[in-house]
Tab-separated table of C-alpha atoms and ligand atoms in Angstrom:
chain	number	residue	atom	x	y	z
A	1	MET	CA	-31.357	-14.474	-21.953
A	2	VAL	CA	-30.372	-11.506	-23.198
A	3	GLY	CA	-30.790	-8.311	-21.246
A	4	GLU	CA	-31.449	-9.663	-18.079
A	5	PHE	CA	-28.519	-8.485	-16.823
A	6	VAL	CA	-27.665	-4.611	-16.653
A	7	PRO	CA	-24.255	-3.576	-14.973
A	8	SER	CA	-24.269	-0.163	-13.388
A	9	PRO	CA	-21.171	2.036	-12.658
A	10	VAL	CA	-19.436	1.954	-9.580
A	11	ASP	CA	-17.681	5.071	-8.035
A	12	PRO	CA	-15.405	4.020	-5.426
A	13	VAL	CA	-15.148	7.738	-4.320
A	14	ASP	CA	-18.851	7.856	-3.264
A	15	ALA	CA	-19.933	4.278	-2.547
A	16	GLY	CA	-21.285	3.669	0.756
A	17	GLY	CA	-20.754	0.956	3.169
A	18	GLU	CA	-23.282	-1.330	1.747
A	19	PHE	CA	-21.479	-1.367	-1.688
A	20	TRP	CA	-18.186	-2.129	0.334
A	21	ARG	CA	-19.461	-5.019	2.117
A	22	ARG	CA	-20.541	-7.071	-1.339
A	23	TYR	CA	-17.851	-5.660	-3.138
A	24	HIS	CA	-15.012	-7.175	0.120
A	25	GLU	CA	-16.812	-10.560	-0.066
A	26	PHE	CA	-16.766	-10.606	-3.854
A	27	ARG	CA	-13.106	-10.100	-3.986
A	28	ARG	CA	-12.528	-12.862	-1.376
A	29	VAL	CA	-14.536	-15.404	-3.581
A	30	ARG	CA	-12.595	-14.620	-6.367
A	31	GLN	CA	-9.062	-14.981	-4.629
A	32	LYS	CA	-10.062	-18.226	-3.234
A	33	GLU	CA	-10.850	-19.183	-6.801
A	34	THR	CA	-7.901	-17.811	-8.232
A	35	ARG	CA	-5.178	-17.516	-6.093
A	36	PRO	CA	-6.135	-19.455	-2.991
A	37	ASP	CA	-2.481	-19.465	-1.413
A	38	GLU	CA	-2.274	-15.814	-1.517
A	39	PRO	CA	-3.863	-13.593	1.262
A	40	VAL	CA	-5.935	-10.562	0.562
A	41	ARG	CA	-5.152	-7.150	1.092
A	42	ASP	CA	-6.642	-5.014	4.065
A	43	ASP	CA	-10.025	-3.949	3.171
A	44	ALA	CA	-9.103	-0.423	4.515
A	45	ASP	CA	-6.172	-0.634	2.341
A	46	GLU	CA	-8.202	-2.097	-0.417
A	47	GLU	CA	-10.631	0.918	-0.339
A	48	ALA	CA	-8.012	3.568	-0.075
A	49	ARG	CA	-6.321	2.591	-3.142
A	50	MET	CA	-9.732	2.221	-5.245
A	51	LYS	CA	-10.403	5.626	-4.058
A	52	ARG	CA	-7.213	7.299	-4.997
A	53	ILE	CA	-7.582	9.075	-8.546
A	54	SER	CA	-4.416	8.402	-10.255
A	55	PRO	CA	-3.226	11.263	-12.109
A	56	PHE	CA	-2.010	8.936	-15.282
A	57	GLN	CA	-4.470	6.139	-15.249
A	58	GLY	CA	-8.224	6.396	-15.587
A	59	ASP	CA	-10.869	3.620	-14.119
A	60	ASP	CA	-13.843	2.781	-15.047
A	61	ARG	CA	-15.780	0.250	-12.956
A	62	TYR	CA	-19.409	-1.217	-13.206
A	63	GLU	CA	-21.154	-4.374	-11.114
A	64	VAL	CA	-23.933	-6.945	-11.458
A	65	SER	CA	-25.204	-7.260	-8.003
A	66	ARG	CA	-28.455	-8.971	-7.061
A	67	ASP	CA	-30.299	-9.394	-3.677
A	68	GLY	CA	-26.745	-7.780	-2.230
A	69	GLU	CA	-24.681	-9.765	-3.468
A	70	MET	CA	-22.469	-8.875	-6.178
A	71	LEU	CA	-22.157	-11.374	-9.249
A	72	GLY	CA	-19.773	-9.821	-11.872
A	73	LEU	CA	-17.121	-6.929	-11.972
A	74	LEU	CA	-15.801	-4.869	-14.860
A	75	HIS	CA	-12.550	-2.917	-14.252
A	76	ALA	CA	-11.573	-0.763	-17.192
A	77	TYR	CA	-8.386	1.186	-17.471
A	78	TYR	CA	-6.696	3.362	-19.817
A	79	THR	CA	-3.904	6.165	-20.263
A	80	LYS	CA	-5.286	9.551	-19.300
A	81	PRO	CA	-3.880	12.594	-21.403
A	82	GLU	CA	-1.892	13.794	-18.683
A	83	SER	CA	0.293	10.250	-18.786
A	84	PRO	CA	3.583	10.403	-20.572
A	85	GLU	CA	2.957	7.753	-22.343
A	86	TYR	CA	-0.659	9.206	-23.951
A	87	GLU	CA	0.421	9.442	-27.489
A	88	SER	CA	1.290	6.043	-27.984
A	89	ASN	CA	-1.238	4.301	-25.820
A	90	LYS	CA	-4.301	6.453	-26.221
A	91	HIS	CA	-6.027	3.712	-28.817
A	92	LEU	CA	-5.417	1.171	-25.902
A	93	TYR	CA	-8.100	0.317	-23.292
A	94	ASP	CA	-7.461	-2.869	-20.470
A	95	ALA	CA	-10.204	-4.625	-19.170
A	96	ASP	CA	-10.578	-6.908	-15.954
A	97	LEU	CA	-13.887	-9.438	-15.932
A	98	PHE	CA	-14.891	-11.237	-13.221
A	99	VAL	CA	-18.081	-13.326	-12.840
A	100	ARG	CA	-18.320	-15.894	-9.613
A	101	GLY	CA	-18.054	-19.585	-10.561
A	102	ALA	CA	-21.934	-20.278	-9.421
A	103	ASN	CA	-23.246	-17.503	-12.207
A	104	ARG	CA	-21.252	-17.900	-15.001
A	105	ARG	CA	-22.811	-18.943	-18.124
A	106	ARG	CA	-25.871	-17.173	-17.629
A	107	GLY	CA	-24.635	-13.627	-19.864
A	108	ILE	CA	-23.446	-11.707	-17.000
A	109	GLY	CA	-20.356	-11.767	-18.306
A	110	SER	CA	-21.425	-10.735	-22.017
A	111	SER	CA	-23.705	-7.895	-20.304
A	112	PHE	CA	-20.336	-5.558	-19.889
A	113	LEU	CA	-19.295	-5.988	-23.423
A	114	PRO	CA	-21.949	-3.000	-24.522
A	115	VAL	CA	-21.005	-0.914	-21.867
A	116	LEU	CA	-17.301	-1.554	-22.777
A	117	ILE	CA	-17.706	-0.610	-26.433
A	118	ASP	CA	-19.313	2.241	-25.122
A	119	LEU	CA	-16.768	3.551	-22.777
A	120	MET	CA	-13.921	2.621	-25.687
A	121	GLU	CA	-16.005	4.768	-28.149
A	122	ARG	CA	-16.068	7.585	-25.375
A	123	ARG	CA	-12.421	7.774	-25.546
A	124	ASN	CA	-11.482	6.786	-29.436
A	125	SER	CA	-9.873	3.565	-27.996
A	126	THR	CA	-9.501	0.754	-30.767
A	127	THR	CA	-8.551	-1.626	-28.967
A	128	VAL	CA	-9.193	-3.256	-25.841
A	129	SER	CA	-6.932	-5.918	-23.980
A	130	PHE	CA	-8.037	-8.777	-21.609
A	131	TRP	CA	-5.672	-10.807	-19.057
A	132	VAL	CA	-6.710	-14.296	-18.447
A	133	GLU	CA	-5.612	-17.286	-16.300
A	134	GLU	CA	-8.617	-19.300	-15.935
A	135	ASP	CA	-10.061	-22.096	-18.717
A	136	ALA	CA	-13.572	-20.252	-18.541
A	137	GLY	CA	-11.348	-17.025	-19.654
A	138	HIS	CA	-10.081	-18.449	-22.865
A	139	GLY	CA	-13.405	-19.945	-23.318
A	140	PHE	CA	-15.224	-16.741	-22.796
A	141	LEU	CA	-12.464	-14.638	-24.887
A	142	LYS	CA	-12.145	-16.927	-28.140
A	143	TRP	CA	-16.633	-16.308	-28.083
A	144	VAL	CA	-15.919	-12.547	-27.806
A	145	GLY	CA	-13.852	-13.369	-31.203
A	146	ALA	CA	-10.087	-11.981	-29.154
A	147	GLU	CA	-6.657	-12.982	-30.340
A	148	VAL	CA	-4.460	-14.543	-28.349
A	149	LYS	CA	-1.541	-11.831	-28.468
A	150	LEU	CA	1.191	-12.531	-25.614
A	151	ASN	CA	1.952	-15.866	-23.309
A	152	GLU	CA	3.315	-15.253	-20.067
A	153	ILE	CA	4.859	-17.786	-17.826
A	154	GLU	CA	4.371	-17.242	-14.024
A	155	SER	CA	7.205	-19.056	-12.163
A	156	ARG	CA	8.065	-19.624	-8.247
A	157	LEU	CA	11.336	-19.655	-6.521
A	158	ILE	CA	10.907	-21.669	-3.073
A	159	PHE	CA	13.433	-20.385	-0.440
A	160	SER	CA	13.876	-23.377	1.408
A	161	GLU	CA	14.999	-25.007	-1.903
A	162	ILE	CA	17.561	-22.196	-2.776
A	163	ASP	CA	21.136	-23.356	-3.600
A	164	TRP	CA	22.602	-19.621	-1.580
A	165	PRO	CA	26.418	-20.703	-1.992
A	166	GLU	CA	25.691	-20.733	-5.900
A	167	LEU	CA	23.954	-17.146	-5.139
A	168	GLU	CA	26.940	-15.893	-3.665
A	169	ARG	CA	29.437	-17.073	-6.214
A	170	TRP	CA	27.367	-15.501	-9.200
A	171	VAL	CA	27.773	-12.012	-6.920
A	172	GLU	CA	31.202	-12.961	-6.730
A	173	GLN	CA	31.742	-13.563	-10.295
A	174	GLY	CA	29.636	-10.639	-11.321
A	175	ALA	CA	32.101	-8.091	-9.759
A	176	ARG	CA	35.194	-9.899	-10.877
A	177	ARG	CA	33.736	-9.995	-14.572
A	178	SER	CA	32.857	-6.568	-14.120
A	179	PRO	CA	35.765	-4.375	-11.741
A	180	GLN	CA	34.655	-0.908	-12.720
A	181	THR	CA	30.792	-2.003	-11.937
A	182	ARG	CA	29.248	-0.956	-8.719
A	183	LEU	CA	26.345	-2.814	-6.945
A	184	GLU	CA	24.309	-0.575	-5.189
A	185	ILE	CA	20.950	-1.439	-2.782
A	186	ILE	CA	18.089	0.794	-2.020
A	187	ASP	CA	15.643	-0.001	0.563
A	188	GLY	CA	12.469	1.792	0.128
A	189	PRO	CA	11.698	4.496	-2.769
A	190	VAL	CA	14.750	5.367	-4.926
A	191	PRO	CA	15.705	8.800	-3.726
A	192	GLU	CA	13.865	11.873	-5.357
A	193	GLU	CA	17.714	13.127	-6.466
A	194	GLU	CA	18.380	9.892	-8.489
A	195	ARG	CA	14.632	9.446	-10.294
A	196	GLU	CA	15.551	11.412	-13.217
A	197	ALA	CA	18.660	9.686	-14.274
A	198	PHE	CA	16.918	6.277	-12.552
A	199	SER	CA	13.867	6.553	-14.603
A	200	ALA	CA	15.538	7.190	-17.965
A	201	GLN	CA	17.382	3.975	-17.807
A	202	MET	CA	14.160	2.161	-16.999
A	203	SER	CA	12.464	3.430	-19.701
A	204	VAL	CA	15.196	2.217	-22.329
A	205	MET	CA	15.269	-1.249	-20.259
A	206	LEU	CA	11.440	-1.678	-20.088
A	207	ASN	CA	11.042	-0.732	-23.596
A	208	THR	CA	13.359	-3.927	-24.631
A	209	VAL	CA	11.191	-6.422	-23.152
A	210	PRO	CA	9.795	-8.546	-25.256
A	211	MET	CA	5.834	-8.364	-26.576
A	212	GLU	CA	5.063	-10.612	-29.010
A	213	ALA	CA	2.240	-9.524	-30.696
A	214	LEU	CA	0.684	-7.486	-28.487
A	215	ASP	CA	-0.406	-3.931	-29.518
A	216	HIS	CA	1.372	-1.817	-26.972
A	217	GLY	CA	2.632	1.532	-26.668
A	218	ASP	CA	5.846	2.936	-24.901
A	219	ILE	CA	6.611	2.728	-21.584
A	220	VAL	CA	7.803	5.879	-20.404
A	221	VAL	CA	8.860	6.352	-16.748
A	222	THR	CA	9.520	9.874	-15.091
A	223	PRO	CA	10.181	11.305	-11.355
A	224	ASP	CA	6.521	11.947	-11.789
A	225	THR	CA	5.342	8.469	-12.881
A	226	MET	CA	7.384	6.984	-9.791
A	227	ARG	CA	6.052	9.595	-7.236
A	228	ASP	CA	2.953	7.846	-8.448
A	229	HIS	CA	3.641	4.635	-8.418
A	230	TYR	CA	5.414	4.752	-4.685
A	231	GLU	CA	2.625	6.738	-3.520
A	232	ARG	CA	-0.069	4.058	-4.791
A	233	PHE	CA	2.644	1.221	-2.717
A	234	ASP	CA	2.177	3.164	0.197
A	235	LEU	CA	-1.505	2.859	0.500
A	236	SER	CA	-0.851	-0.607	1.543
A	237	HIS	CA	2.228	-0.161	2.806
A	238	GLU	CA	4.168	-1.926	0.312
A	239	VAL	CA	7.909	-1.515	0.436
A	240	PRO	CA	10.106	-1.086	-2.924
A	241	HIS	CA	13.731	-2.793	-3.196
A	242	THR	CA	15.851	-2.185	-6.040
A	243	VAL	CA	19.399	-3.308	-6.648
A	244	LEU	CA	21.304	-1.633	-9.622
A	245	THR	CA	24.577	-1.701	-11.306
A	246	ARG	CA	26.401	1.809	-12.233
A	247	GLU	CA	28.978	1.965	-14.785
A	248	ALA	CA	32.504	3.545	-13.815
A	249	ASP	CA	31.103	6.877	-15.915
A	250	GLY	CA	27.595	6.861	-13.904
A	251	THR	CA	25.107	4.970	-15.947
A	252	ILE	CA	22.835	2.735	-14.500
A	253	SER	CA	23.471	-0.467	-16.331
A	254	GLY	CA	21.313	-3.047	-14.585
A	255	ILE	CA	18.226	-2.783	-12.390
A	256	THR	CA	15.929	-5.294	-10.494
A	257	GLU	CA	13.300	-4.603	-7.854
A	258	VAL	CA	10.997	-6.470	-5.727
A	259	ASN	CA	8.449	-5.320	-3.217
A	260	TRP	CA	7.296	-6.795	-0.017
A	261	ALA	CA	3.845	-6.017	1.829
A	262	PRO	CA	3.176	-6.557	5.439
A	263	TYR	CA	-0.618	-7.969	4.154
A	264	ARG	CA	1.662	-11.065	2.548
A	265	PRO	CA	4.856	-11.604	4.675
A	266	ALA	CA	5.314	-14.870	3.200
A	267	PHE	CA	6.078	-13.811	-0.341
A	268	ILE	CA	7.757	-11.386	-2.245
A	269	GLU	CA	6.757	-9.913	-5.594
A	270	GLN	CA	9.649	-9.514	-8.374
A	271	GLN	CA	8.877	-6.450	-10.532
A	272	PHE	CA	11.196	-5.497	-13.143
A	273	THR	CA	14.592	-6.596	-13.973
A	274	GLY	CA	16.591	-5.242	-16.920
A	275	VAL	CA	20.091	-4.419	-18.114
A	276	ARG	CA	20.913	-2.231	-20.617
A	277	PRO	CA	21.447	-3.703	-24.254
A	278	ASP	CA	25.126	-2.257	-24.488
A	279	ALA	CA	25.870	-3.696	-20.988
A	280	ARG	CA	24.451	-7.455	-21.651
A	281	GLY	CA	26.808	-10.351	-21.818
A	282	ARG	CA	28.594	-9.422	-18.622
A	283	GLY	CA	26.585	-10.986	-15.963
A	284	LEU	CA	25.051	-8.452	-14.732
A	285	GLY	CA	21.348	-9.739	-14.692
A	286	LYS	CA	22.488	-12.999	-12.918
A	287	TRP	CA	24.682	-10.451	-10.193
A	288	ILE	CA	21.506	-8.158	-9.394
A	289	LYS	CA	19.594	-10.780	-9.281
A	290	ALA	CA	21.318	-12.908	-6.943
A	291	ALA	CA	22.320	-9.882	-4.798
A	292	MET	CA	18.712	-9.224	-4.582
A	293	LEU	CA	17.669	-12.605	-3.429
A	294	LEU	CA	20.835	-12.530	-0.765
A	295	HIS	CA	19.766	-9.359	0.450
A	296	ILE	CA	15.904	-10.195	0.950
A	297	ARG	CA	16.993	-13.631	2.687
A	298	ASP	CA	18.647	-11.396	5.521
A	299	LEU	CA	15.808	-8.352	5.557
A	300	TYR	CA	13.168	-10.642	5.576
A	301	PRO	CA	13.482	-13.971	7.080
A	302	ALA	CA	9.655	-15.256	6.998
A	303	THR	CA	10.042	-15.186	3.079
A	304	GLU	CA	8.485	-18.433	1.789
A	305	TRP	CA	8.869	-17.757	-2.017
A	306	ILE	CA	9.358	-15.243	-4.397
A	307	GLY	CA	6.898	-14.641	-8.030
A	308	THR	CA	7.642	-13.597	-11.133
A	309	GLY	CA	6.024	-13.157	-14.299
A	310	ASN	CA	7.871	-13.423	-18.001
A	311	ALA	CA	6.967	-13.489	-21.857
A	312	GLY	CA	7.135	-17.145	-22.871
A	313	SER	CA	9.713	-15.799	-25.890
A	314	ASN	CA	11.937	-14.033	-23.075
A	315	ALA	CA	14.855	-16.895	-23.048
A	316	PRO	CA	17.418	-14.726	-21.051
A	317	MET	CA	15.478	-13.930	-18.322
A	318	LEU	CA	13.813	-17.538	-18.089
A	319	LYS	CA	17.216	-18.930	-18.222
A	320	ILE	CA	18.425	-16.917	-15.234
A	321	ASN	CA	15.562	-17.704	-13.459
A	322	ARG	CA	15.545	-21.552	-14.585
A	323	ALA	CA	19.178	-21.505	-13.214
A	324	LEU	CA	18.026	-19.655	-9.857
A	325	GLY	CA	15.288	-22.519	-9.478
A	326	PHE	CA	11.861	-20.709	-10.394
A	327	LYS	CA	9.514	-23.227	-11.645
A	328	GLN	CA	6.373	-22.780	-13.463
A	329	HIS	CA	3.327	-22.108	-11.472
A	330	ARG	CA	1.019	-21.278	-13.954
A	331	THR	CA	0.681	-19.389	-17.512
A	332	GLY	CA	-1.022	-16.196	-18.296
A	333	THR	CA	-2.323	-14.799	-21.576
A	334	ALA	CA	-2.900	-11.313	-23.042
A	335	TYR	CA	-6.126	-11.167	-25.415
A	336	GLN	CA	-6.649	-8.338	-27.554
A	337	ILE	CA	-9.602	-7.225	-29.850
A	338	THR	CA	-10.265	-3.982	-32.023
A	339	ARG	CA	-13.429	-2.505	-31.447
A	340	ALA	CA	-14.169	-2.472	-35.158
A	341	ARG	CA	-14.102	-6.244	-34.857
A	342	SER	CA	-16.307	-6.868	-32.233
A	343	SER	CA	-19.755	-8.182	-32.793
A	344	ARG	CA	-20.681	-9.666	-29.461
A	345	GLY	CA	-21.201	-6.036	-27.444
A	346	ARG	CA	-23.603	-4.654	-30.388
B	401	COA	C1	-14.634	-15.093	-18.084
B	401	COA	C2	-16.270	-14.823	-17.523
B	401	COA	C3	-16.149	-13.299	-16.787
B	401	COA	C4	-17.066	-15.050	-18.120
B	401	COA	O1	-18.471	-14.686	-17.669
B	401	COA	P1	-20.042	-15.706	-17.840
B	401	COA	O2	-21.003	-14.597	-16.870
B	401	COA	O3	-20.048	-16.559	-17.605
B	401	COA	O4	-19.633	-15.308	-19.523
B	401	COA	P2	-21.452	-15.538	-20.909
B	401	COA	O5	-22.141	-16.313	-20.026
B	401	COA	O6	-21.923	-14.244	-20.483
B	401	COA	O7	-20.825	-16.219	-21.692
B	401	COA	C5	-20.768	-16.078	-23.010
B	401	COA	C6	-20.494	-17.108	-23.955
B	401	COA	O8	-18.676	-16.953	-23.400
B	401	COA	C7	-18.483	-18.614	-23.875
B	401	COA	N1	-18.192	-18.917	-22.766
B	401	COA	C8	-18.161	-18.597	-21.280
B	401	COA	N2	-17.422	-19.480	-20.589
B	401	COA	C9	-17.268	-20.513	-21.337
B	401	COA	C10	-16.166	-21.492	-21.001
B	401	COA	N3	-16.231	-21.894	-19.647
B	401	COA	N4	-16.147	-22.329	-21.659
B	401	COA	C11	-16.466	-22.331	-22.960
B	401	COA	N5	-17.166	-21.176	-23.824
B	401	COA	C12	-17.233	-20.215	-22.658
B	401	COA	C13	-19.589	-18.842	-24.193
B	401	COA	O9	-20.019	-19.105	-25.655
B	401	COA	C14	-21.079	-18.309	-23.682
B	401	COA	O10	-22.013	-18.346	-24.299
B	401	COA	P3	-23.279	-19.674	-23.933
B	401	COA	O11	-22.826	-20.236	-22.486
B	401	COA	O12	-24.445	-18.993	-24.255
B	401	COA	O13	-22.539	-21.128	-24.687
B	401	COA	C15	-15.936	-15.713	-16.439
B	401	COA	O14	-15.907	-17.176	-16.974
B	401	COA	C16	-14.666	-15.211	-15.016
B	401	COA	O15	-14.996	-14.774	-14.150
B	401	COA	N6	-13.548	-16.121	-15.388
B	401	COA	C17	-12.399	-15.926	-14.849
B	401	COA	C18	-12.130	-14.618	-14.832
B	401	COA	C19	-11.669	-14.170	-16.161
B	401	COA	O16	-11.112	-15.386	-17.042
B	401	COA	N7	-11.825	-12.942	-16.824
B	401	COA	C20	-11.794	-12.917	-18.160
B	401	COA	C21	-10.370	-12.059	-18.797
B	401	COA	S1	-10.185	-10.484	-17.696
């Protein structure tokens, strides 16, 4: 029934105990439905993350709740003017929407659309992106009229299946093919004095990641955005690890990052991997990935698997990952729709 559900704004900073109770119950329901083999973050850490106001990303949240039970939640986010990415990203909005399984097809999902359009109008954003992994999400986004813009493959590598001697060979070959290049391992945040050079190379590499048809802005990493990123990790005690290659002139030519967290000790999240375009074709990608996995095995013997996501069109990264033994676990799709084209939210 149109108009039956009216979303209300959520302000994590001022939210009371009753909100947190229904929110934590809701996110557990979601996790059980969508990622049942992954543990949820601790309640206190989750609250700290949601209460933290990011200097670079703005967050809006709205809920539909009945009788003390959260039925649906919208999290919409955008790039703040303070962000170095603002100029090329200010037209974009991101939305994450979830309605619990038992309450779907009652108009709760669509009740968030006028709110979303209103938020976008207020910030002059023209395009919103949605990330979809489940059939219901695909059905909903098609109804919304959004278009598929990027397909991603999420893969997992099971540690007990890794061919470790092969990885050791990759490390030896990498060093042999590039005798002037040094491999460095950083446990924890990249040291502050390194961040200027590191973030400059990260920005170059990140902007070479295939984005398929996605309308996207530039990715700009700076020492300030790195600090923000690490502060966010700290709130749930996540530990970053970085392996990089450095050329004879000091230039960082390859980077791979993962993170570990105490609430999910059985698995590692792969973050970014990149090799500078002018250093490709020398086996640096295989070298850094193999060196990272060998390092993780020694550091965290309880690791069972590592997960990663790559655009379906990212042939070089997928090839390395498949050679390591990564297998497709699920797929995800980014949809986008412009405010001008959306008729469902009005
Ligand atoms: C996507 C989601 C939020 C939709 O919530 P919802 O409350 O069921 O949505 P609505 O009832 O407002 O659906 C509106 C219309 O979308 C379409 N739709 C919704 N779910 C659908 C499905 N499973 N299959 C096909 N069409 C669907 C229908 O046309 C529906 O209208 P109708 O029921 O009158 O036919 C919900 O399914 C969900 O939480 N999915 C998992 C998370 C997700 O994928 N989120 C979206 C991306 S961020």
